[in-house]
Tab-separated table of C-alpha atoms and ligand atoms in Angstrom:
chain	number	residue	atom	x	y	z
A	22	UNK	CA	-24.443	5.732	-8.054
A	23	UNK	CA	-24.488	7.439	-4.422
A	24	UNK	CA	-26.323	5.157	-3.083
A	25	UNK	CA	-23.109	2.705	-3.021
A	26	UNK	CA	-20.640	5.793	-1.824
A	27	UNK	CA	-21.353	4.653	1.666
A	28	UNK	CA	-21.065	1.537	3.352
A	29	UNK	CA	-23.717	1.357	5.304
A	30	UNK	CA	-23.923	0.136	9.002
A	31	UNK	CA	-25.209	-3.097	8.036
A	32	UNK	CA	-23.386	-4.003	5.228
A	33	UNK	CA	-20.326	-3.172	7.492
A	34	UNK	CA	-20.218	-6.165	9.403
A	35	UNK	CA	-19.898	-7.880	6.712
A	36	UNK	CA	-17.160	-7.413	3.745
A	37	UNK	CA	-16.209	-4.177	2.910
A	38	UNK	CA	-16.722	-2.594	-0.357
A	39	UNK	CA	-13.696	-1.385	-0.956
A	40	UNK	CA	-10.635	-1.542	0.414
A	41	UNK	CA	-7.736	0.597	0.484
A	42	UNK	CA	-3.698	-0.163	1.558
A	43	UNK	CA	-0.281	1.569	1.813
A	44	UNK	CA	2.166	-1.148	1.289
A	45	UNK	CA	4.851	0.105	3.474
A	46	UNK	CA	7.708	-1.331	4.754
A	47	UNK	CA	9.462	-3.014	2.111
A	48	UNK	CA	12.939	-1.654	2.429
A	49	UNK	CA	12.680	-2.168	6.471
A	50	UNK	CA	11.598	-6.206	6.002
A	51	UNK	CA	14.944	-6.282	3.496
A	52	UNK	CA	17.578	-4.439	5.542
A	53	UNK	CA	16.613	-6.395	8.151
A	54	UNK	CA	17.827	-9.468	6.075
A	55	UNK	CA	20.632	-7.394	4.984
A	56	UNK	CA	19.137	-8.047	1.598
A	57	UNK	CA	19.121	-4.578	-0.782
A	58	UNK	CA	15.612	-2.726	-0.175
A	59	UNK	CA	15.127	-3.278	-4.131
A	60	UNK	CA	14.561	-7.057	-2.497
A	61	UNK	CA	12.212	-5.944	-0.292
A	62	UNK	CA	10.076	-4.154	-3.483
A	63	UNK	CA	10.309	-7.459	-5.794
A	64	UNK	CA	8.885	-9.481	-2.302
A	65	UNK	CA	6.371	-7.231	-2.429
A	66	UNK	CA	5.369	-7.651	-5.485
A	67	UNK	CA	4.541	-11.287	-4.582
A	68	UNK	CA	2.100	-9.945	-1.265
A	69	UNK	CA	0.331	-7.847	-3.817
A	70	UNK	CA	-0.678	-11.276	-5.731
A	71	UNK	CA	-1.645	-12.939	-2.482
A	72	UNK	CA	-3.972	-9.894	-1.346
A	73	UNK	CA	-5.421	-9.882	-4.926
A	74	UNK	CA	-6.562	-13.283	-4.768
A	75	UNK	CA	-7.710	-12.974	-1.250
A	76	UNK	CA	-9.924	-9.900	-2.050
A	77	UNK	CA	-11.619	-12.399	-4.935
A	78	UNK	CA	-12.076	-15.280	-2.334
A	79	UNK	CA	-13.584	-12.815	0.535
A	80	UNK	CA	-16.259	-10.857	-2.195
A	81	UNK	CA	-14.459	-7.785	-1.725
A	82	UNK	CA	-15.056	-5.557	-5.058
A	83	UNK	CA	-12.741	-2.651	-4.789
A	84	UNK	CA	-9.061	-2.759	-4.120
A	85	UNK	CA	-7.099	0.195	-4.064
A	86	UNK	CA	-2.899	-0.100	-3.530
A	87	UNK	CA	-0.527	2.688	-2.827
A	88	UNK	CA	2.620	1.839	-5.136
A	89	UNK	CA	4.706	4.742	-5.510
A	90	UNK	CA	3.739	8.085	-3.826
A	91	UNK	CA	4.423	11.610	-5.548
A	92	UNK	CA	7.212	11.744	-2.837
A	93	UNK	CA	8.606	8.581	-3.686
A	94	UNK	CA	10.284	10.432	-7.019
A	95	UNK	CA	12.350	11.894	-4.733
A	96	UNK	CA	13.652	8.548	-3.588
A	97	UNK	CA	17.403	7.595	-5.301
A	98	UNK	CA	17.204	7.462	-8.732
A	99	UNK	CA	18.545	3.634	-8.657
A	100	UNK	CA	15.269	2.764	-6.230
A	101	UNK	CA	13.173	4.728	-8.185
A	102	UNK	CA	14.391	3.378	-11.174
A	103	UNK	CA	14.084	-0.645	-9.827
A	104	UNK	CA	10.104	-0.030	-9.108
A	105	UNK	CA	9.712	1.507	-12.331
A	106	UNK	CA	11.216	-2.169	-13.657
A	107	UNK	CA	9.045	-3.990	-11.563
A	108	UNK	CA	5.868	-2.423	-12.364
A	109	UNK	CA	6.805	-3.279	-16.009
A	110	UNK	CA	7.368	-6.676	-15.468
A	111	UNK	CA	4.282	-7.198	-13.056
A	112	UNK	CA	2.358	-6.194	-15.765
A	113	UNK	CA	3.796	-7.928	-18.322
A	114	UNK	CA	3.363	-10.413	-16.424
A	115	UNK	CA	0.086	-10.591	-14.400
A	116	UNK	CA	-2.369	-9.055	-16.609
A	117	UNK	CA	-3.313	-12.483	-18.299
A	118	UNK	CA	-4.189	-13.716	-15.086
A	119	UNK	CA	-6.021	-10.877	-13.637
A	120	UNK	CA	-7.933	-11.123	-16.747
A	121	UNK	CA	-8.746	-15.088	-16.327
A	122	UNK	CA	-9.875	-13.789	-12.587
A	123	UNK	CA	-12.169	-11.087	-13.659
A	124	UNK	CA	-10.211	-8.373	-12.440
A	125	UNK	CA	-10.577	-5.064	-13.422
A	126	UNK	CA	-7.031	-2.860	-13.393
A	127	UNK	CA	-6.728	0.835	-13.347
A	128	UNK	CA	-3.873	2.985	-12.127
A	129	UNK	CA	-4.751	6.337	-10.731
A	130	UNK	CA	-1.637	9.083	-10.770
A	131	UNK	CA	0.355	11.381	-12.564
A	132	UNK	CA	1.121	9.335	-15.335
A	133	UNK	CA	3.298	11.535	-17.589
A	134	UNK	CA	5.929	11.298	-15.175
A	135	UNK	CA	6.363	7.675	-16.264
A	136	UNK	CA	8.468	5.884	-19.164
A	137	UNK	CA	6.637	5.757	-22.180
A	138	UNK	CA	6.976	1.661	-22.267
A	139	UNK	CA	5.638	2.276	-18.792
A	140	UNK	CA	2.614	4.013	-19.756
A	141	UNK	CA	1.678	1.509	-22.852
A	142	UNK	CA	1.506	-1.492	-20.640
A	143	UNK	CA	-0.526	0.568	-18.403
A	144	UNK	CA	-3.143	1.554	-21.316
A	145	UNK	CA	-2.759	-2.264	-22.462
A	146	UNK	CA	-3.328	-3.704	-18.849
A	147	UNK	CA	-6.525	-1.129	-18.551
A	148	UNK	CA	-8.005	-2.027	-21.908
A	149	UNK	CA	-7.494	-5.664	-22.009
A	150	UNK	CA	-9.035	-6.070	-18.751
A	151	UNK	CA	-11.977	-3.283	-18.922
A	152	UNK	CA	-15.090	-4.931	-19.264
A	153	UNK	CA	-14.527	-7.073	-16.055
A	154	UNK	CA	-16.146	-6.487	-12.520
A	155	UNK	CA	-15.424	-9.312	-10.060
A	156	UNK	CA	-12.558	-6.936	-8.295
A	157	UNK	CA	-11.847	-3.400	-9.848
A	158	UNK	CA	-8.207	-3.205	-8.716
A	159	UNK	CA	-6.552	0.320	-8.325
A	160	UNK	CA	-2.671	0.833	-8.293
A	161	UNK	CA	-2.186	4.430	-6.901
A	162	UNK	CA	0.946	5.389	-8.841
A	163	UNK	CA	2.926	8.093	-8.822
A	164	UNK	CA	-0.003	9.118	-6.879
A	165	UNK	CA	-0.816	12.036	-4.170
A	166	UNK	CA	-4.203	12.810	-2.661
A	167	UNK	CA	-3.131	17.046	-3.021
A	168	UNK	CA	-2.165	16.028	-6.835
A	169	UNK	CA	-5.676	14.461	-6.750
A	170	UNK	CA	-7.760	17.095	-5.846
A	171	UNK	CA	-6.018	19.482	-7.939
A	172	UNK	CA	-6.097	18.118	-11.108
A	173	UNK	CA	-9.837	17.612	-9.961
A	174	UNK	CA	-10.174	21.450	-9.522
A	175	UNK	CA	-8.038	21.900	-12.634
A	176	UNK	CA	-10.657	19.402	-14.769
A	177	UNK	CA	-13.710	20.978	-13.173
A	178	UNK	CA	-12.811	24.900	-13.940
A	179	UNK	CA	-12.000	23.452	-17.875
A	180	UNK	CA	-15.845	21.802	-17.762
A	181	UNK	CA	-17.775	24.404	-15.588
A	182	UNK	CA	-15.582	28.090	-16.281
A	183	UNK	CA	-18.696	29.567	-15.063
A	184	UNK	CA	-18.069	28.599	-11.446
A	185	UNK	CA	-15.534	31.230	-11.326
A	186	UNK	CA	-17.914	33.795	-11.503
A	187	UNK	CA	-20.258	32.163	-8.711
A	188	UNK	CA	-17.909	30.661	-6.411
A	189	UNK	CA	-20.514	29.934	-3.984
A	190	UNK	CA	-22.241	27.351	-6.057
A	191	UNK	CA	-19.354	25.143	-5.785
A	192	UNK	CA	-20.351	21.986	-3.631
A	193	UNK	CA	-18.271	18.977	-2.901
A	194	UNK	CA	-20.112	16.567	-5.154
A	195	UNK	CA	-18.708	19.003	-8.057
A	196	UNK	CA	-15.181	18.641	-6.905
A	197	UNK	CA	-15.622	14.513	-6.109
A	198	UNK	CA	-16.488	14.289	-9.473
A	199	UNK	CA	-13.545	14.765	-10.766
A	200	UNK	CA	-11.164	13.153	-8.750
A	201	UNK	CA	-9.287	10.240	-10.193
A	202	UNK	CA	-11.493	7.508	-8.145
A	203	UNK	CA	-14.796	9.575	-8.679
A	204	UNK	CA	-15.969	5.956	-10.885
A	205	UNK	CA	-15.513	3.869	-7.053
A	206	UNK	CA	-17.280	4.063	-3.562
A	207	UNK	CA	-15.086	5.440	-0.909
A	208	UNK	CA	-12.432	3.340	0.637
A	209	UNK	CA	-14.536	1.507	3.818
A	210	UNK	CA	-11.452	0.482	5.444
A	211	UNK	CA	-7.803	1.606	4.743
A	212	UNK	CA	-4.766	-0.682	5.832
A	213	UNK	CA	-1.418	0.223	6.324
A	214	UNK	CA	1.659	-1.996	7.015
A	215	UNK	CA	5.119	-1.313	8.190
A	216	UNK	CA	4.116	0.057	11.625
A	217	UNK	CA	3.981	3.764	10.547
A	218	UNK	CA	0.644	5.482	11.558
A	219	UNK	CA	0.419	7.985	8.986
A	220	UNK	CA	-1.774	8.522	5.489
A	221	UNK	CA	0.784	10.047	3.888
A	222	UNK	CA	-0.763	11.362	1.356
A	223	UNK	CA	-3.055	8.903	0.517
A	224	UNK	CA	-6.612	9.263	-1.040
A	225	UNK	CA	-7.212	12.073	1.435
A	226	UNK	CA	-10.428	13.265	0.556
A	227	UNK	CA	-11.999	10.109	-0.353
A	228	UNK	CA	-10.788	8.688	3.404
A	229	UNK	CA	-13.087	11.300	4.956
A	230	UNK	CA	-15.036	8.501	6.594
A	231	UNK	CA	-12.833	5.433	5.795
A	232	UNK	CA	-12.157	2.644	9.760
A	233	UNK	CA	-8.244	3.116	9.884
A	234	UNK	CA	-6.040	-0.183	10.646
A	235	UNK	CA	-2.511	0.101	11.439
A	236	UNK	CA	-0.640	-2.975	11.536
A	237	UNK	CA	3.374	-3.606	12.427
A	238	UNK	CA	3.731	-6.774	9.580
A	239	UNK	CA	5.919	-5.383	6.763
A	240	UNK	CA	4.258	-5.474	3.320
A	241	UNK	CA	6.522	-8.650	2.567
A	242	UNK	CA	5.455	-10.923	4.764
A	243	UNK	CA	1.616	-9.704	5.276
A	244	UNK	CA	-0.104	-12.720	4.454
A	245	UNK	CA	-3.557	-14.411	4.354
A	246	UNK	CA	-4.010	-14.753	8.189
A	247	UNK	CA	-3.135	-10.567	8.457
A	248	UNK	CA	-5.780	-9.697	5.859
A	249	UNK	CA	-8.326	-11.602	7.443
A	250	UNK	CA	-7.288	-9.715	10.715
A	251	UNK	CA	-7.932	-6.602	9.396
A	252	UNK	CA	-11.653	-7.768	8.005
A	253	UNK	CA	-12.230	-9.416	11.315
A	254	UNK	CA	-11.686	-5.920	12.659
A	255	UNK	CA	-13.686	-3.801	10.318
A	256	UNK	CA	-16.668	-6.001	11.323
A	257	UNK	CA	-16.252	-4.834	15.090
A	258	UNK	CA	-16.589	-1.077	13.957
A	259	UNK	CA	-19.760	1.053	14.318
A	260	UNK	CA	-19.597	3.584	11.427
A	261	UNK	CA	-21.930	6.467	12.642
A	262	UNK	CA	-20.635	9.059	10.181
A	263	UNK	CA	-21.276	11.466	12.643
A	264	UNK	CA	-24.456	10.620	13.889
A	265	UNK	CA	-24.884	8.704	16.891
A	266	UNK	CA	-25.405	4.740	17.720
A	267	UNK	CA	-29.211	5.379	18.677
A	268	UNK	CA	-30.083	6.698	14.891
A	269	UNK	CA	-28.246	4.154	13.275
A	270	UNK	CA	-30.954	1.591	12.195
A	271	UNK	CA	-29.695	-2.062	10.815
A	272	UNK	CA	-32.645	-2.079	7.896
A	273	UNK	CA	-32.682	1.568	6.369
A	274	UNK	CA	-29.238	3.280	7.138
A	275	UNK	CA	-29.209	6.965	6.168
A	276	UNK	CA	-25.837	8.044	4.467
A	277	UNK	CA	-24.137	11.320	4.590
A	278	UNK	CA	-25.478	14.058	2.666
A	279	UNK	CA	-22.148	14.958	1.180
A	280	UNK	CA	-21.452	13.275	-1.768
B	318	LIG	C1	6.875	0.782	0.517
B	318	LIG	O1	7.987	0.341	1.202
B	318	LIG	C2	7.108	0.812	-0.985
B	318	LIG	C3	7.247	2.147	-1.558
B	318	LIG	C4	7.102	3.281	-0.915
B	318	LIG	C5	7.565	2.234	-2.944
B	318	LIG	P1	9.178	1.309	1.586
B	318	LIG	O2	10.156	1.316	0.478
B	318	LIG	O3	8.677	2.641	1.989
B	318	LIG	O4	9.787	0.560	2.828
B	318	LIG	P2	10.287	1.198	4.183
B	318	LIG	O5	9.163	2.010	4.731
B	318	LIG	O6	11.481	2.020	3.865
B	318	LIG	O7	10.602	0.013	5.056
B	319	LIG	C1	3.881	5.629	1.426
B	319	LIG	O1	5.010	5.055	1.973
B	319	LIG	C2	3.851	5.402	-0.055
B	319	LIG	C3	3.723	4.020	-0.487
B	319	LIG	C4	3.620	2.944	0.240
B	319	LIG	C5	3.704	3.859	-1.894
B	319	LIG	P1	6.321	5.931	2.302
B	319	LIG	O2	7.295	4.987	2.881
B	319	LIG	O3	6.743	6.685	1.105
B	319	LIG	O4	5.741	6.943	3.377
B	319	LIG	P2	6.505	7.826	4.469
B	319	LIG	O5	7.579	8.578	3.744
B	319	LIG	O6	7.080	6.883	5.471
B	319	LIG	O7	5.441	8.675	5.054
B	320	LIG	MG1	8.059	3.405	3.756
């Protein structure tokens, strides 16, 4: 559907379509309770319910969360292996309610890195809770935009082997296509907490275009009032995807031509 790949200028100062965060700062909001990080991860876990619900109140329809990072493996095993537990038991434990909600779950990553309990509650959480639409919720998990676009070049050589032999027919809409959010519209505005002003690896293709907000509020203890910040904000930008102001009309907004 490309016409949806695009927020466009009018719709912007509104709701955006999709939005997309890095939850950062959960081991800095525990240390500095001199509480283990692994507290600051299960806190977490309770910000990720309030943002959920708030993205269902505000009519926002896609909601994309960094989790765990392709870097993150490299974290101590004994961290590592604590949000590995927790994403077991939020699922375990949420996916009723999600369901009841209308929420739509999918996680996005490399998933054969993960337990194989892990990845059944994933393919449980994904099927029980496929046919709804209200919010399509993403957990980026064990997740990196590079991984991303290679496994997309990977999947579109196996489907189009001919493009090796005329290279120059390769276009961006062939790679996008394949990428592990090709289903979704690009992320419209991307949040990230903890004070760090970095994507780190982060959908970085599909952010080509995306209003960035950095905030200092650690993941923990970003609340309602925070998220409604960052919307407030997003209304107050002019996205001219390169063009400018002047050819921006409210009624008929041209999008990009790439995909
Ligand atoms: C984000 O919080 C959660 C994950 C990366 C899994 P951090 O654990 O990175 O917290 P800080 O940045 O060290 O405070
Ligand atoms: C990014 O946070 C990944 C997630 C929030 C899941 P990090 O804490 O891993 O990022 P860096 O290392 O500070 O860039
Ligand atoms: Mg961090």
């Amino acid at each position: 559907m490309k016409s949806s790949k695009h927020m466009s200028n009018a719709k912007a100062g509104v709701i955006p379509q999709h939005v997309a965060i890095i939850m950062d700062g959960n081991g800095r909001w525990a240390k500095a309770r001199f509480l283990p990080r692994t507290a600051g991860h299960a806190q977490g876990v309770k910000t990720v319910r309030k943002v959920i619900e708030s993205c269902v109140r505000s009519g926002v329809r896609y909601l994309t969360l960094f989790a765990f990072s392709s870097e993150n493996w490299q974290r101590p095993q004994e961290e590592v292996g604590v949000l590995m537990d927790l994403f077991v038991q939020a699922l375990e434990k949420e996916v009723k309610k999600l369901n009841e909600q209308g929420v739509r779950l999918r996680v996005i990553g490399e998933r054969s890195r993960f337990s194989t309990k892990l990845i059944e509650r994933i393919e449980q959480a994904e099927r029980v809770t496929q046919h709804n639409d209200r919010l399509h919720l993403t957990i980026a998990a064990s997740y990196g935009g590079r991984w991303d676009i290679v496994q997309a070049m990977h999947a579109l050589l196996q489907a189009r082997p001919d493009l090796a032999q005329s290279v120059q027919d390769l276009t961006e809409a062939d790679i996008a296509q394949h990428l592990s959010m090709a289903w979704a519209p690009d992320p419209d505005l991307f949040i990230r907490t903890g004070g760090e002003q970095r994507v780190s690896n982060f959908l970085i293709w599909q952010q080509a275009y995306s209003e960035l907000y950095f905030t200092d509020r650690f993941w923990p203890e970003f609340d309602e009032n925070d998220f409604q910040a960052a919307l407030a904000w997003y209304q107050n930008r002019e996205r001219r995807f390169g063009k400018i102001s002047e050819q921006l009309t409210k009624l008929e907004p041209k999008e990009p031509t790439a995909c």
